[in-house]
Coordinates of C-alpha atoms in Angstrom, one line a residue:
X1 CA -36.5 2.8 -27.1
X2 CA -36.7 2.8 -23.2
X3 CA -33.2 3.8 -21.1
X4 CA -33.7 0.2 -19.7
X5 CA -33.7 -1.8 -23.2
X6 CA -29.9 0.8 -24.0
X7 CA -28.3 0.0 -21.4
X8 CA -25.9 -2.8 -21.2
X9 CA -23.3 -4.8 -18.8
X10 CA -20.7 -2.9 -20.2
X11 CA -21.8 0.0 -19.8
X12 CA -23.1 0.0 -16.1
X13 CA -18.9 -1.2 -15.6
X14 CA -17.7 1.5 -17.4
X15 CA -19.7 4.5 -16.1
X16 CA -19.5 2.8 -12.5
X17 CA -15.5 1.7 -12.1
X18 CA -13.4 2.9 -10.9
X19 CA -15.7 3.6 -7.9
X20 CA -13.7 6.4 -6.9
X21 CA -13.8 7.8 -10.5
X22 CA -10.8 10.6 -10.5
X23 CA -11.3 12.0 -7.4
X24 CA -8.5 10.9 -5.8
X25 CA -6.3 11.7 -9.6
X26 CA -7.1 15.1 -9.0
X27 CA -6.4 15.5 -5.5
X28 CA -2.9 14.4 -5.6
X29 CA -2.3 16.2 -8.6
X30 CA -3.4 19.7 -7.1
X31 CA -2.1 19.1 -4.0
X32 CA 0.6 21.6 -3.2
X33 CA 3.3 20.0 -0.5
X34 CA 4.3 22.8 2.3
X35 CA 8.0 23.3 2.8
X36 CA 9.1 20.6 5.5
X37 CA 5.8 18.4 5.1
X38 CA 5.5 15.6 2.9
X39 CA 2.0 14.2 2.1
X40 CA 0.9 10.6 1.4
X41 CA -2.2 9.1 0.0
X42 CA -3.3 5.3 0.9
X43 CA -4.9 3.5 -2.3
X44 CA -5.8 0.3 -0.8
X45 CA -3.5 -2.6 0.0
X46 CA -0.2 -1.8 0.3
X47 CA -0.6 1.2 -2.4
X48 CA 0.9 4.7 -1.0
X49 CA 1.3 7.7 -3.1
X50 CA 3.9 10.2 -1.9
X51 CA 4.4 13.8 -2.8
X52 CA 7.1 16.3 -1.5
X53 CA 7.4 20.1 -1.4
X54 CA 9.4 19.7 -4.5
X55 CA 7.3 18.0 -6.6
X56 CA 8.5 14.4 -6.7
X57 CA 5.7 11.8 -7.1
X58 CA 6.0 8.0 -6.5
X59 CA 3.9 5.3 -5.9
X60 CA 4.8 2.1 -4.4
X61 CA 3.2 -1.0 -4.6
X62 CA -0.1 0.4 -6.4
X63 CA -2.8 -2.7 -7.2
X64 CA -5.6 -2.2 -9.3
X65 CA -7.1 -5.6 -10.0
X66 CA -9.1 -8.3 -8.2
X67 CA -9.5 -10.8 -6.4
X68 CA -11.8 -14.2 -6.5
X69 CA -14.8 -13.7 -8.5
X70 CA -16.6 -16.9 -9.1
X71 CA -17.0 -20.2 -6.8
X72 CA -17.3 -22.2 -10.3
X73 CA -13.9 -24.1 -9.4
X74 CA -13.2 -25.1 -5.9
X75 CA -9.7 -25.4 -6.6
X76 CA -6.5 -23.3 -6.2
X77 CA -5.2 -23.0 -9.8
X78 CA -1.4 -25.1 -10.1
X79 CA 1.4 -23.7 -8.2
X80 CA -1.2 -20.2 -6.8
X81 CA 1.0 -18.8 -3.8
X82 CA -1.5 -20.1 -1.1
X83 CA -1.0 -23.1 -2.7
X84 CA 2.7 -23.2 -2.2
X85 CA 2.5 -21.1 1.4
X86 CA 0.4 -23.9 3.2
X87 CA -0.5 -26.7 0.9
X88 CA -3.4 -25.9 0.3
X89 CA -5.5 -26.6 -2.5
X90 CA -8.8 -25.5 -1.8
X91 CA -9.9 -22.2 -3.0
X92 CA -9.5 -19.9 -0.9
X93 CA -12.4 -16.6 0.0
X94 CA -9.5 -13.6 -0.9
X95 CA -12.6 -11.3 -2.0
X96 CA -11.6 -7.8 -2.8
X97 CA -13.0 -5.8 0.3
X98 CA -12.8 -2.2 -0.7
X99 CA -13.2 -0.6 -3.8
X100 CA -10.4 0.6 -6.2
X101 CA -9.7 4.1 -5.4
X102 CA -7.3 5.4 -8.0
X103 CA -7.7 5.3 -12.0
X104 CA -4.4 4.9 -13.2
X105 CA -5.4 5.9 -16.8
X106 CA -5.9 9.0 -15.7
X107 CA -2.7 9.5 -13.8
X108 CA -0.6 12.8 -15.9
X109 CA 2.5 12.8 -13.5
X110 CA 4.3 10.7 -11.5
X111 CA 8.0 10.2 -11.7
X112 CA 8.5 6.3 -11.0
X113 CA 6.5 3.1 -9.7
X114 CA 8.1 1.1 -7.4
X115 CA 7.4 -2.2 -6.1
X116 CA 8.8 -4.1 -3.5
X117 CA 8.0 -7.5 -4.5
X118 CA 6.3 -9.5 -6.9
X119 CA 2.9 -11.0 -4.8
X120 CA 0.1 -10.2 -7.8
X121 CA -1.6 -7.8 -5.1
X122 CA 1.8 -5.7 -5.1
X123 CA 2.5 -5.5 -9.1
X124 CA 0.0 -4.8 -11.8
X125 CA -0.1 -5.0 -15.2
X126 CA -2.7 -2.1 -16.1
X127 CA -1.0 0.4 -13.9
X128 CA 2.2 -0.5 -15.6
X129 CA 0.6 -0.1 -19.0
X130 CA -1.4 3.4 -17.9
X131 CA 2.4 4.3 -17.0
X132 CA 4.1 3.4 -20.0
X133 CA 1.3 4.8 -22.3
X134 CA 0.8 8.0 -20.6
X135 CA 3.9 9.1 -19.0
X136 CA 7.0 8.6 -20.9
X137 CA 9.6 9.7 -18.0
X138 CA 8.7 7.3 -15.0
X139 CA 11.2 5.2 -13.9
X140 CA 9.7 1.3 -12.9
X141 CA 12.0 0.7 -9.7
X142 CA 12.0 -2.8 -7.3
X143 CA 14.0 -6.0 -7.0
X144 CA 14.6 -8.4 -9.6
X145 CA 11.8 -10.5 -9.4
X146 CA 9.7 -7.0 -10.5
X147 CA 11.8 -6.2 -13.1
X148 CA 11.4 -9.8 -14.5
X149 CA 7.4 -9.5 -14.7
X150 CA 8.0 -6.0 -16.1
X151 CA 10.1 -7.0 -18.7
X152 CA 7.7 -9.6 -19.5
X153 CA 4.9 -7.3 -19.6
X154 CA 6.4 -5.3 -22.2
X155 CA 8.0 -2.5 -19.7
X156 CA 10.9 -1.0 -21.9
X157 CA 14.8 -1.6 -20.7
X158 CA 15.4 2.2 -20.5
X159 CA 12.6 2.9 -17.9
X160 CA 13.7 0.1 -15.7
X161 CA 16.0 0.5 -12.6
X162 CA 16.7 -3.2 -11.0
X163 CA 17.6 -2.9 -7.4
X164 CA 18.8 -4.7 -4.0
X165 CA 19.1 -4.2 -0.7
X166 CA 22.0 -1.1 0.0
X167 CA 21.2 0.8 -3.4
X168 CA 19.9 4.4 -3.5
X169 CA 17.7 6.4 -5.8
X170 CA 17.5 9.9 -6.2
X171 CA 14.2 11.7 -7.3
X172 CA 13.9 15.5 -7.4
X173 CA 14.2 16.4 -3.6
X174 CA 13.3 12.9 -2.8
X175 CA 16.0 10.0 -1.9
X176 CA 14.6 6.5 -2.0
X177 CA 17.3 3.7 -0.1
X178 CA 16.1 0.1 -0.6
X179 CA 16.6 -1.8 2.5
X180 CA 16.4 -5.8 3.3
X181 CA 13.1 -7.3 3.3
X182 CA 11.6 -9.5 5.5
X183 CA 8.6 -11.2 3.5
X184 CA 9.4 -15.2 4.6
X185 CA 6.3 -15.7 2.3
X186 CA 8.1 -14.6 -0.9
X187 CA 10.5 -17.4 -0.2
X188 CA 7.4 -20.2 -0.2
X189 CA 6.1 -18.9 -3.3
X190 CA 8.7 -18.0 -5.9
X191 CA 10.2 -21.3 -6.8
X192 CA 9.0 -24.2 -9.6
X193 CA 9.6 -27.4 -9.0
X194 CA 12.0 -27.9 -11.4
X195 CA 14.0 -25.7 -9.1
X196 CA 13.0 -27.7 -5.3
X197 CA 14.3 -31.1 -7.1
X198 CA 17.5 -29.2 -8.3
X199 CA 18.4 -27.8 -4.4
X200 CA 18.0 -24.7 -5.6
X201 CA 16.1 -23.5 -2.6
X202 CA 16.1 -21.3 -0.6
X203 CA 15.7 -18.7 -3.1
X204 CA 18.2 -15.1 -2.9
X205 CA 15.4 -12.8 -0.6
X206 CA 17.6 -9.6 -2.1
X207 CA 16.1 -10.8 -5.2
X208 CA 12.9 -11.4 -4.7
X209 CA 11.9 -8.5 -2.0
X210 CA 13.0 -5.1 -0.3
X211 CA 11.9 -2.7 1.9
X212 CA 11.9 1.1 1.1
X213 CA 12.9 3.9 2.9
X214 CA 11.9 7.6 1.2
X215 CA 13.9 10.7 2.4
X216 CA 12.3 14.0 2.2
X217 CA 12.6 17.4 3.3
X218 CA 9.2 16.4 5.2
X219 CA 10.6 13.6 6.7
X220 CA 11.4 9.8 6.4
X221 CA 8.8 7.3 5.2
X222 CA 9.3 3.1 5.9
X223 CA 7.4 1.2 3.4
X224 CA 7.6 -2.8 4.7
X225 CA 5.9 -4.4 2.0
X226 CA 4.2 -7.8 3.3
X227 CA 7.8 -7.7 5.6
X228 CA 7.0 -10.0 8.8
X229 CA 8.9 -9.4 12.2
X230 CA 12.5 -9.2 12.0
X231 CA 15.1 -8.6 14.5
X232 CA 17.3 -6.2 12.0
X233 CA 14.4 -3.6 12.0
X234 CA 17.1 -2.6 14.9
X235 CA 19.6 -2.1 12.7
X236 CA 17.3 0.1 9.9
X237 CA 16.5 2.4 12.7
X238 CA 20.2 2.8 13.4
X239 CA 21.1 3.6 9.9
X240 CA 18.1 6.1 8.8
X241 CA 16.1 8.2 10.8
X242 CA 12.2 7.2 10.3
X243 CA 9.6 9.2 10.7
X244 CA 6.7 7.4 9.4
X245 CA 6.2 3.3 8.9
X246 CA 3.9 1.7 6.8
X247 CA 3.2 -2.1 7.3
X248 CA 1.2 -4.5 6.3
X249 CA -1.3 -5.7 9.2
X250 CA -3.7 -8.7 9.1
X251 CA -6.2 -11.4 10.5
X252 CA -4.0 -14.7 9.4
X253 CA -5.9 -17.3 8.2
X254 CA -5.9 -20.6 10.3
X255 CA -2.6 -22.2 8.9
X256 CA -1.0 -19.5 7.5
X257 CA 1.3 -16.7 8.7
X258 CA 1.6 -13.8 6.2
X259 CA 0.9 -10.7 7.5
X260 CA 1.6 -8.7 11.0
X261 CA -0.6 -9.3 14.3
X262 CA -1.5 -6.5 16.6
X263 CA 1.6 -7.2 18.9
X264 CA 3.7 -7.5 15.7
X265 CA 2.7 -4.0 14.2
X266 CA 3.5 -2.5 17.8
X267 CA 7.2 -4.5 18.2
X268 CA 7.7 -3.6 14.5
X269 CA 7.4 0.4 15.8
X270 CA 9.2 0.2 18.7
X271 CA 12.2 -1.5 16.8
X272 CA 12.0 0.8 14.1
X273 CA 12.2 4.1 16.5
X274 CA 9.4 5.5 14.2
X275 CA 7.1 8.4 15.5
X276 CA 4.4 7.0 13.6
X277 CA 2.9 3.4 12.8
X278 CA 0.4 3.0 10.3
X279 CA -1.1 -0.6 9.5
X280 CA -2.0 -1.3 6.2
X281 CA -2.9 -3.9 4.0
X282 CA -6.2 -5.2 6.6
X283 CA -8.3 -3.7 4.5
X284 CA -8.1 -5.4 0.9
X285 CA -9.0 -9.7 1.4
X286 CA -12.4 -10.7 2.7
X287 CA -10.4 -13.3 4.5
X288 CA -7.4 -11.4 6.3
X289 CA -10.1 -8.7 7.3
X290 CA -8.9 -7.8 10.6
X291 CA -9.8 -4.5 12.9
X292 CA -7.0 -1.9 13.3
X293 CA -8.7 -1.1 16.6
X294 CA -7.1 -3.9 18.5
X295 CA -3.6 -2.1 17.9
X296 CA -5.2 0.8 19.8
X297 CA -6.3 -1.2 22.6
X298 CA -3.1 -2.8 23.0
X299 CA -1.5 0.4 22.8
X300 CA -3.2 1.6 25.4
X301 CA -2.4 -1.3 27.6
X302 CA 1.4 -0.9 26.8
X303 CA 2.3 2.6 26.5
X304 CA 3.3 3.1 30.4
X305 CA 4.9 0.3 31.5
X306 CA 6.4 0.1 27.9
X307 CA 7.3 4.1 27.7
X308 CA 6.2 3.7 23.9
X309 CA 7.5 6.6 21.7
X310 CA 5.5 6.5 19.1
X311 CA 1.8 6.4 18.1
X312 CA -0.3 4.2 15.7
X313 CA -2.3 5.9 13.6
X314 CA -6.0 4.2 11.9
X315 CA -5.8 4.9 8.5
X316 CA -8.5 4.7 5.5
X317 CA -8.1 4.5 1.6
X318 CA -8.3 6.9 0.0
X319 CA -7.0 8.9 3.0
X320 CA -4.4 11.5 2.9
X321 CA -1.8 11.8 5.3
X322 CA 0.4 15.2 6.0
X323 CA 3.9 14.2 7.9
X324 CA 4.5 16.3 10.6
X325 CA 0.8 18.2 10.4
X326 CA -0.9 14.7 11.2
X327 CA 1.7 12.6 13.4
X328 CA -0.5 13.0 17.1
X329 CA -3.7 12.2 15.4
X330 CA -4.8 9.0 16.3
X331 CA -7.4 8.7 13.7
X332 CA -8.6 9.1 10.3
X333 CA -12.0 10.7 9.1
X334 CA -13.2 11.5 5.6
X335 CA -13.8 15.2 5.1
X336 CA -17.5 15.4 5.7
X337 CA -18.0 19.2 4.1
X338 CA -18.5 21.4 6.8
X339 CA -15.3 23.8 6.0
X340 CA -17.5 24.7 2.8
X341 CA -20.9 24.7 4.2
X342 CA -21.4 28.0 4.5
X343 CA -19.2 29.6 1.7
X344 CA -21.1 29.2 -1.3
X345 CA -24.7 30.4 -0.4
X346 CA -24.4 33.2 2.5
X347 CA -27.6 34.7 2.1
X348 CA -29.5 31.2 1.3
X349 CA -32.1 30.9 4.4
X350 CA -31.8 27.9 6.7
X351 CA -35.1 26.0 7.9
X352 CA -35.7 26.8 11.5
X353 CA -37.4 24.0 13.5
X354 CA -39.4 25.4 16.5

């Protein structure tokens, strides 16, 4: 029989996702944190692993799944949270853009998920179950509204640790303090209707959503979430030293307002006292696609007159990040394998062309 007649749909999935395969699995895992550095790795979304000198391995708001894949309904299903954020009920084009990057099957050590609210492109049910099945000491750490869908999922009790806004988490040489959110869009979404005729709206955001802050040896990480503006990013910066922010950047959709503009991301810095800015999140939905580049040229503008202290940095999934190695680069580039070229095959003759 002929290769063509063998092969079948399943199989072409299975031997071609994840895309990324376990590249990036076994990069984290033999990655080997310097004392006073602390390394991250994006993984699309709002996904960021973190490592630290000591060993400590978290992952917050890792997404595995999809997006729209057919056009057969034209629709929004009952109650989907565009439908409840602008009334919508149109189906909207949220294609998954870029491919997924991390196997979580494959993951052999990490020592908690965390979440920071419960948006389906924040929370996911395989990486809880890879987790659960294959290692039995992570912790699954965010706000109530997480814990709910965990529990729901099947997460056990034990491995569970509910938090709010003021709490603090210690992990090997790593201290995680969950701060207040400020993702308006959580409060659009959460609620039934059984609960809008009963006045129970506004929904408790300490709840629903936090931000986190992660304190290493290395130095201080921000994870926003999908957090919009907020005036109290003032008071975060007053209460922790931060190094590093992550936040969730965007091309809103006519009619809606749920992630950061390019002025946004730059205020969000500046309030936050950060060294470093990084915008996330533009790369995962066909329709909040937006270029990164525009923060530059902003930036640029700015920085004088402004006396910025920080500097934004262009990310890429699957990227890694070194905090303080990488905090004046500007820029992100893929290793393109020119540090081994010429380690393997020293006496292998290179074509001259006169």
């Amino acid at each position: 029989m002929s290769k063509i007649n063998e092969l079948s749909r399943e199989d072409w999935i299975l031997s071609t996702f994840p895309e990324w395969g376990t590249w990036i699995n076994e990069e984290i895992e033999s990655e080997i944190v310097e004392p006073n550095k602390v390394a991250m790795w994006w993984l699309g979304n709002m996904g960021t692993w973190i490592k630290t000198e000591g060993d400590a391995n978290i992952v917050i708001d890792l997404w595995v799944s999809t997006g729209k894949k057919t056009k057969t309904n034209p629709f929004m299903k009952p109650k989907h949270q565009h439908q409840r954020a602008v009334g919508c009920v149109r189906l909207q084009p949220n294609l998954r853009k870029t491919p997924c990057i991390i196997d979580p099957f494959k993951i052999k050590k990490i020592d908690a998920v965390l979440a920071t609210h419960s948006h389906s492109d924040h929370i996911d049910v395989n990486v809880a179950a890879a987790i659960v099945q294959n290692c039995p000491e992570a912790k699954f750490i965010g706000p109530k509204s997480c814990t709910d869908l965990w529990r729901k999922w099947g997460v056990p009790e034990d491995r569970m640790v509910e938090v709010r806004p003021g709490d603090e988490v210690e992990i090997k040489d790593m201290k995680i303090c969950m701060v207040e959110s400020f993702d308006r869009t959580m409060l659009l979404t959460v609620a039934n209707d059984d609960d809008v005729l009963k006045g129970k709206m506004p929904p408790n955001m300490d709840d629903l959503a936090v931000n986190y802050i992660v304190k290493t040896k290395g130095g201080n990480i921000y994870h926003a979430g999908d957090s919009h503006y907020s005036n109290y990013y003032v008071k975060h910066a007053r209460d922790h030293k931060i190094d590093v922010a992550l936040v969730g950047y965007g091309e809103n959709p006519r009619g809606m307002t749920d992630k950061l503009t390019s002025s946004d991301v730059l205020k969000v810095a500046e309030s936050l006292d950060t060294q470093v800015i990084i915008p996330i999140h533009y790369d995962i939905w066909t329709n909040f696609m937006a270029d990164p580049k525009e923060i530059e040229v902003l930036y640029e503008m700015r920085k004088n007159r402004m006396r910025y202290k920080f500097k934004p940095y262009i990310w890429q999934p699957g990227g890694k990040f070194i905090f303080p190695d990488n905090k004046d680069d500007r820029e992100y580039m893929y290793p393109r394998g020119f540090e081994d070229a010429f380690e393997l095959e020293p006496d292998l003759p290179f074509l001259q062309i006169l």
